[in-house]
Amino acid sequence: MTYIRNQVQTDKVDKVAEAKFLAGIKQQLDHSCDALDARTLSHLNSIRHTALEHKQKRFSPLWLSLGGMVTATFLVFSLNLSSLRLPGTANATDAAPLEDIEILTTTESLDFYEEYEFYQWLAENDSSV
Amino acid sequence: MPGYNHSSSEYNREGRSEAGNNAGGKALEKNRTLDLFLSGVEKRAYRMAQLATNNPDEALDIVQDAMLKLVEKYAHKGQDELGPLFYCILQSRIKDWYRRNLVRNRLRSWLGSADAADDDEDAMQLVADPSGRTPEEIVMVNNSMAALDVALRALPLRQQQVFLLRAWEGLDVRQTAAAMKCAEGSVKTHYSRALKALRAKLGEHWQ
């Protein structure tokens, strides 16, 4: 019983000594912060401002609008590119509207065009004969 | 209700400007919160990095990296979360530095070009005391501060940083474990070992 009581008392004393020791260290470390030289403090201040400015620059509306403009320019440019044809890449479907215009502007009767395929076949057979 | 009696275009314009003002106000408030937080922790963060690196310039670089990363990635977080997040980034940067330094030192030792650059006198010792204490007090405080610095630097990095986060920064075991990216049990072990080592070395200064 006495042993346990002594043990508890020793633990309590140890805890108090530990708390005192830790308080001393904390105080010393706080003091070391207060004693930082002017050069270091100035550097820290500048670092903090740089970090905060970095954030403002990153999210500023100017950057957002600039990004928007770049995206819009890219979209317009890519749409133009897709409608642009290089020489020699035209195919049958591209030529179709031109044929339609030719049909619409000609003076031939519409019957001729309705039988167009027949006349084409006839012409081919005539030439082969 | 804002702009209730106005025409719809005026209402929209006012509503938009009010929303803009609110967003601007919130951004300003967030910036102020960040500024307050960073100015509150910058000195302690610097001292932690300085104790880990034993180099003022490296310590400043580490603090800068940690601040930039916090602002870049976690500026939207609440004030309660900023502390643990900042120390997590800081510890990560310290660890990165430690690894890089280890590799550099090994290379130096292989190449046999270890120079005596580390023997330079510590500039901190040459700075005048701003609080106007007597030379005896300065000697006593400087002695105990120097002894504390030496004892802390002598600790293994993990023990040192766990001790600083727990005893100085006041983080609890869970927060310290998160900052150090280790188990809570490891935090307890590191802290207990650090405390034992420091008491053995510094007992005479604070007992």
Coordinates of C-alpha atoms in Angstrom, one line a residue:
Chain A
M1 CA 0.0 0.0 0.0
T2 CA 2.8 2.4 1.0
Y3 CA 4.6 1.3 -2.2
I4 CA 1.6 2.2 -4.4
R5 CA 1.2 5.5 -2.6
N6 CA 4.9 6.4 -3.1
Q7 CA 4.6 5.4 -6.7
V8 CA 1.6 7.6 -7.3
Q9 CA 3.4 10.5 -5.6
T10 CA 6.5 9.9 -7.7
D11 CA 4.4 9.9 -10.9
K12 CA 2.7 13.1 -9.8
V13 CA 6.1 14.8 -9.1
D14 CA 7.4 13.5 -12.4
K15 CA 4.4 14.9 -14.3
V16 CA 4.9 18.3 -12.6
A17 CA 8.6 18.3 -13.5
E18 CA 7.8 17.3 -17.1
A19 CA 5.2 20.1 -17.4
K20 CA 7.7 22.6 -16.0
F21 CA 10.4 21.3 -18.4
L22 CA 8.0 21.5 -21.4
A23 CA 6.9 25.0 -20.4
G24 CA 10.6 26.1 -20.2
I25 CA 11.3 24.7 -23.7
K26 CA 8.2 26.3 -25.2
Q27 CA 9.1 29.6 -23.6
Q28 CA 12.6 29.3 -25.0
L29 CA 11.4 28.5 -28.5
D30 CA 9.0 31.4 -28.4
H31 CA 11.8 33.6 -27.3
S32 CA 13.9 32.4 -30.2
C33 CA 11.1 33.5 -32.6
D34 CA 11.0 37.0 -31.0
A35 CA 14.8 37.2 -31.4
L36 CA 14.8 36.5 -35.1
D37 CA 17.0 39.0 -36.9
A38 CA 15.6 41.8 -39.2
R39 CA 16.9 40.1 -42.4
T40 CA 15.0 36.9 -41.7
L41 CA 11.8 38.7 -40.6
S42 CA 12.0 40.8 -43.8
H43 CA 12.4 37.6 -45.9
L44 CA 9.5 35.9 -44.2
N45 CA 7.3 38.9 -44.8
S46 CA 8.3 39.0 -48.4
I47 CA 7.7 35.2 -48.8
R48 CA 4.2 35.6 -47.3
H49 CA 3.3 38.5 -49.6
T50 CA 4.6 36.6 -52.6
A51 CA 2.4 33.6 -51.7
L52 CA -0.7 35.7 -51.3
E53 CA 0.0 37.6 -54.6
H54 CA 0.5 34.3 -56.3
K55 CA -3.0 33.3 -55.3
Q56 CA -4.5 36.6 -56.4
K57 CA -2.8 36.4 -59.8
R58 CA -4.0 32.8 -60.2
F59 CA -7.7 33.7 -59.6
S60 CA -7.9 37.2 -60.9
P61 CA -10.7 38.0 -63.4
L62 CA -8.1 39.3 -65.8
W63 CA -6.5 35.8 -66.1
L64 CA -10.0 34.3 -66.4
S65 CA -11.0 36.6 -69.2
L66 CA -7.7 36.1 -70.9
G67 CA -8.2 32.3 -70.7
G68 CA -11.7 32.7 -72.1
M69 CA -10.4 34.8 -75.0
V70 CA -7.7 32.2 -75.9
T71 CA -10.3 29.4 -75.8
A72 CA -12.7 31.3 -78.0
T73 CA -9.9 32.1 -80.5
F74 CA -8.9 28.4 -80.6
L75 CA -12.5 27.3 -81.2
V76 CA -13.1 29.8 -84.0
F77 CA -9.7 28.8 -85.6
S78 CA -10.5 25.1 -85.4
L79 CA -14.0 25.6 -86.9
N80 CA -12.4 27.5 -89.8
L81 CA -9.9 24.8 -90.3
S82 CA -12.5 22.1 -90.4
S83 CA -14.4 24.0 -93.2
L84 CA -11.2 24.6 -95.1
R85 CA -10.3 22.1 -97.9
L86 CA -6.9 21.5 -99.3
P87 CA -6.6 21.2 -103.1
G88 CA -7.3 17.6 -104.4
T89 CA -9.3 16.6 -101.4
A90 CA -12.7 17.3 -102.9
N91 CA -15.0 14.2 -103.3
A92 CA -18.3 13.4 -105.0
T93 CA -20.5 14.8 -102.3
D94 CA -18.7 18.1 -102.4
A95 CA -19.4 18.3 -106.2
A96 CA -23.1 17.6 -105.9
P97 CA -24.3 21.2 -105.2
L98 CA -22.5 22.4 -108.3
E99 CA -24.3 19.9 -110.5
D100 CA -27.6 21.0 -109.0
I101 CA -26.9 24.6 -109.9
E102 CA -26.1 23.5 -113.5
I103 CA -29.4 21.7 -113.7
L104 CA -31.3 24.6 -112.3
T105 CA -29.7 27.1 -114.7
T106 CA -29.9 25.1 -117.9
T107 CA -32.5 25.6 -120.6
E108 CA -33.1 21.8 -121.2
S109 CA -36.5 20.4 -120.4
L110 CA -36.9 18.5 -117.2
D111 CA -37.9 15.3 -119.1
F112 CA -34.3 15.1 -120.3
Y113 CA -33.0 15.1 -116.8
E114 CA -35.5 12.5 -115.7
E115 CA -34.2 10.2 -118.4
Y116 CA -30.6 11.3 -117.9
E117 CA -29.3 7.9 -116.8
F118 CA -30.9 6.3 -119.9
Y119 CA -29.3 8.7 -122.3
Q120 CA -26.0 8.2 -120.6
W121 CA -26.3 4.4 -121.0
L122 CA -27.3 4.9 -124.6
A123 CA -24.3 7.1 -125.3
E124 CA -22.0 4.5 -123.8
N125 CA -23.5 1.7 -125.9
D126 CA -23.4 3.8 -129.1
S127 CA -19.7 4.5 -128.6
S128 CA -19.0 0.8 -128.0
V129 CA -20.9 -0.2 -131.2
Chain B
M1 CA -35.2 42.0 -51.7
P2 CA -32.5 43.9 -53.7
G3 CA -33.7 45.9 -56.7
Y4 CA -37.4 44.8 -56.2
N5 CA -38.9 48.1 -57.7
H6 CA -36.5 48.4 -60.5
S7 CA -36.8 47.2 -64.1
S8 CA -35.5 43.7 -64.9
S9 CA -32.3 44.9 -66.6
E10 CA -31.5 47.2 -63.7
Y11 CA -32.3 44.4 -61.3
N12 CA -30.0 42.1 -63.2
R13 CA -27.2 44.7 -63.3
E14 CA -27.6 45.4 -59.6
G15 CA -27.8 41.7 -58.7
R16 CA -24.7 41.0 -60.8
S17 CA -22.8 43.8 -59.2
E18 CA -23.9 42.7 -55.8
A19 CA -22.9 39.2 -56.5
G20 CA -19.6 40.5 -57.8
N21 CA -19.2 42.6 -54.6
N22 CA -20.0 39.6 -52.5
A23 CA -17.5 37.4 -54.4
G24 CA -14.9 40.2 -54.2
G25 CA -15.6 40.6 -50.4
K26 CA -15.4 36.9 -49.8
A27 CA -12.1 36.7 -51.7
L28 CA -10.8 39.7 -49.7
E29 CA -11.9 38.1 -46.5
K30 CA -10.3 34.8 -47.5
N31 CA -7.1 36.6 -48.3
R32 CA -7.1 38.4 -44.9
T33 CA -7.7 35.0 -43.2
L34 CA -4.7 33.5 -45.0
D35 CA -2.5 36.5 -44.3
L36 CA -3.4 36.3 -40.6
F37 CA -2.8 32.6 -40.5
L38 CA 0.6 32.8 -42.4
S39 CA 1.9 35.7 -40.4
G40 CA 0.9 33.8 -37.2
V41 CA 2.9 30.6 -38.1
E42 CA 5.7 31.9 -40.3
K43 CA 8.3 32.4 -37.5
R44 CA 7.6 29.0 -35.9
A45 CA 7.6 27.3 -39.2
Y46 CA 11.0 29.0 -40.0
R47 CA 12.5 27.8 -36.7
M48 CA 11.3 24.3 -37.3
A49 CA 12.8 24.2 -40.7
Q50 CA 16.0 25.9 -39.4
L51 CA 16.3 23.3 -36.7
A52 CA 15.9 20.5 -39.2
T53 CA 18.2 21.9 -41.8
N54 CA 20.7 23.9 -39.7
N55 CA 20.7 26.4 -42.6
P56 CA 18.8 29.7 -42.6
D57 CA 18.5 30.0 -46.4
E58 CA 17.3 26.4 -46.8
A59 CA 14.8 27.0 -44.0
L60 CA 13.4 30.1 -45.8
D61 CA 13.1 28.1 -49.1
I62 CA 11.2 25.4 -47.3
V63 CA 8.8 27.9 -45.7
Q64 CA 8.3 29.6 -49.0
D65 CA 7.4 26.3 -50.7
A66 CA 5.0 25.4 -47.9
M67 CA 3.3 28.7 -48.1
L68 CA 2.9 28.7 -51.9
K69 CA 1.6 25.2 -51.8
L70 CA -0.9 26.0 -49.1
V71 CA -2.2 29.1 -50.9
E72 CA -2.3 27.3 -54.2
K73 CA -4.1 24.2 -53.1
Y74 CA -5.9 24.8 -49.9
A75 CA -6.8 28.5 -49.8
H76 CA -10.5 27.6 -49.8
K77 CA -10.2 25.5 -46.5
G78 CA -11.4 26.8 -43.2
Q79 CA -9.2 28.3 -40.6
D80 CA -9.3 25.2 -38.4
E81 CA -7.9 23.1 -41.2
L82 CA -5.2 25.4 -42.3
G83 CA -2.9 24.6 -39.4
P84 CA -2.6 20.9 -39.8
L85 CA -2.5 21.2 -43.6
F86 CA 0.3 23.8 -43.4
Y87 CA 2.4 21.6 -41.1
C88 CA 1.7 18.6 -43.2
I89 CA 3.2 20.4 -46.2
L90 CA 6.0 21.8 -44.2
Q91 CA 6.9 18.4 -42.9
S92 CA 6.8 17.0 -46.4
R93 CA 9.1 19.7 -47.6
I94 CA 11.5 19.1 -44.7
K95 CA 11.5 15.4 -45.6
D96 CA 12.2 16.2 -49.2
W97 CA 15.1 18.4 -48.2
Y98 CA 16.5 15.7 -45.9
R99 CA 16.4 13.1 -48.6
R100 CA 18.1 15.4 -51.2
N101 CA 20.7 16.4 -48.6
L102 CA 21.4 12.7 -47.8
V103 CA 22.0 11.9 -51.5
R104 CA 24.1 15.1 -51.9
N105 CA 26.2 14.2 -48.8
R106 CA 26.7 10.6 -50.0
L107 CA 27.8 11.9 -53.4
R108 CA 30.2 14.3 -51.8
S109 CA 31.7 11.6 -49.6
W110 CA 32.2 9.4 -52.7
L111 CA 33.8 12.1 -54.7
G112 CA 35.9 13.1 -51.6
S113 CA 35.1 16.8 -52.1
A114 CA 33.7 17.5 -48.6
D115 CA 34.4 21.1 -48.1
A116 CA 34.6 23.1 -44.9
A117 CA 31.7 25.4 -45.7
D118 CA 29.8 24.3 -42.7
D119 CA 32.4 25.6 -40.3
D120 CA 31.3 29.2 -40.9
E121 CA 30.3 31.2 -37.8
D122 CA 26.6 31.3 -37.1
A123 CA 25.4 34.8 -38.0
M124 CA 22.7 34.6 -35.3
Q125 CA 25.4 34.8 -32.6
L126 CA 26.5 38.2 -34.0
V127 CA 23.1 40.0 -33.9
A128 CA 22.6 42.5 -31.2
D129 CA 19.9 41.8 -28.6
P130 CA 16.9 44.0 -29.2
S131 CA 15.3 43.6 -25.7
G132 CA 18.0 45.5 -23.8
R133 CA 19.0 42.8 -21.3
T134 CA 22.1 42.7 -19.2
P135 CA 25.1 40.9 -20.6
E136 CA 24.8 38.2 -17.8
E137 CA 21.1 37.6 -18.8
I138 CA 22.0 37.5 -22.4
V139 CA 24.7 34.9 -21.7
M140 CA 22.4 32.8 -19.6
V141 CA 19.5 32.9 -22.1
N142 CA 21.9 32.4 -25.1
N143 CA 23.5 29.5 -23.3
S144 CA 20.2 27.8 -22.6
M145 CA 18.9 28.6 -26.1
A146 CA 22.1 27.3 -27.7
A147 CA 21.9 24.2 -25.5
L148 CA 18.3 23.7 -26.6
D149 CA 19.2 24.2 -30.3
V150 CA 22.0 21.7 -30.0
A151 CA 19.9 19.2 -28.1
L152 CA 17.0 19.5 -30.6
R153 CA 19.4 19.2 -33.6
A154 CA 20.9 16.1 -32.1
L155 CA 17.6 14.4 -32.2
P156 CA 16.7 12.2 -35.1
L157 CA 14.6 14.2 -37.6
R158 CA 11.3 12.5 -36.9
Q159 CA 11.7 12.7 -33.1
Q160 CA 12.7 16.4 -33.4
Q161 CA 9.7 17.3 -35.6
V162 CA 7.2 15.3 -33.6
F163 CA 8.4 16.9 -30.5
L164 CA 8.1 20.4 -32.0
L165 CA 4.7 19.8 -33.4
R166 CA 3.4 18.3 -30.1
A167 CA 5.1 20.4 -27.5
W168 CA 5.5 23.7 -29.2
E169 CA 2.8 23.9 -31.9
G170 CA 0.3 22.2 -29.6
L171 CA -1.0 19.7 -32.2
D172 CA -2.6 16.6 -30.7
V173 CA -1.5 13.0 -31.5
R174 CA -3.9 12.6 -34.4
Q175 CA -3.0 15.9 -36.0
T176 CA 0.7 15.2 -35.6
A177 CA 0.3 11.8 -37.1
A178 CA -1.5 13.3 -40.1
A179 CA 1.2 16.0 -40.5
M180 CA 4.0 13.5 -40.3
K181 CA 2.2 10.9 -42.3
C182 CA 2.8 8.2 -39.8
A183 CA 0.8 6.1 -37.2
E184 CA -0.4 7.6 -34.0
G185 CA 1.6 5.0 -32.1
S186 CA 4.8 6.2 -33.8
V187 CA 4.0 9.7 -32.8
K188 CA 3.7 8.6 -29.1
T189 CA 7.0 6.7 -29.4
H190 CA 8.9 9.5 -31.1
Y191 CA 7.6 12.1 -28.6
S192 CA 8.4 10.0 -25.6
R193 CA 11.9 9.2 -26.8
A194 CA 12.5 12.9 -27.7
L195 CA 11.3 14.1 -24.3
K196 CA 13.5 11.5 -22.6
A197 CA 16.6 12.6 -24.6
L198 CA 16.0 16.3 -24.1
R199 CA 15.4 15.9 -20.3
A200 CA 18.7 13.9 -20.1
K201 CA 20.5 16.7 -21.9
L202 CA 18.8 19.8 -20.8
G203 CA 17.7 18.9 -17.3
E204 CA 20.2 21.3 -15.7
H205 CA 18.7 24.3 -17.6
W206 CA 15.1 23.9 -16.6
Q207 CA 14.9 21.7 -13.6

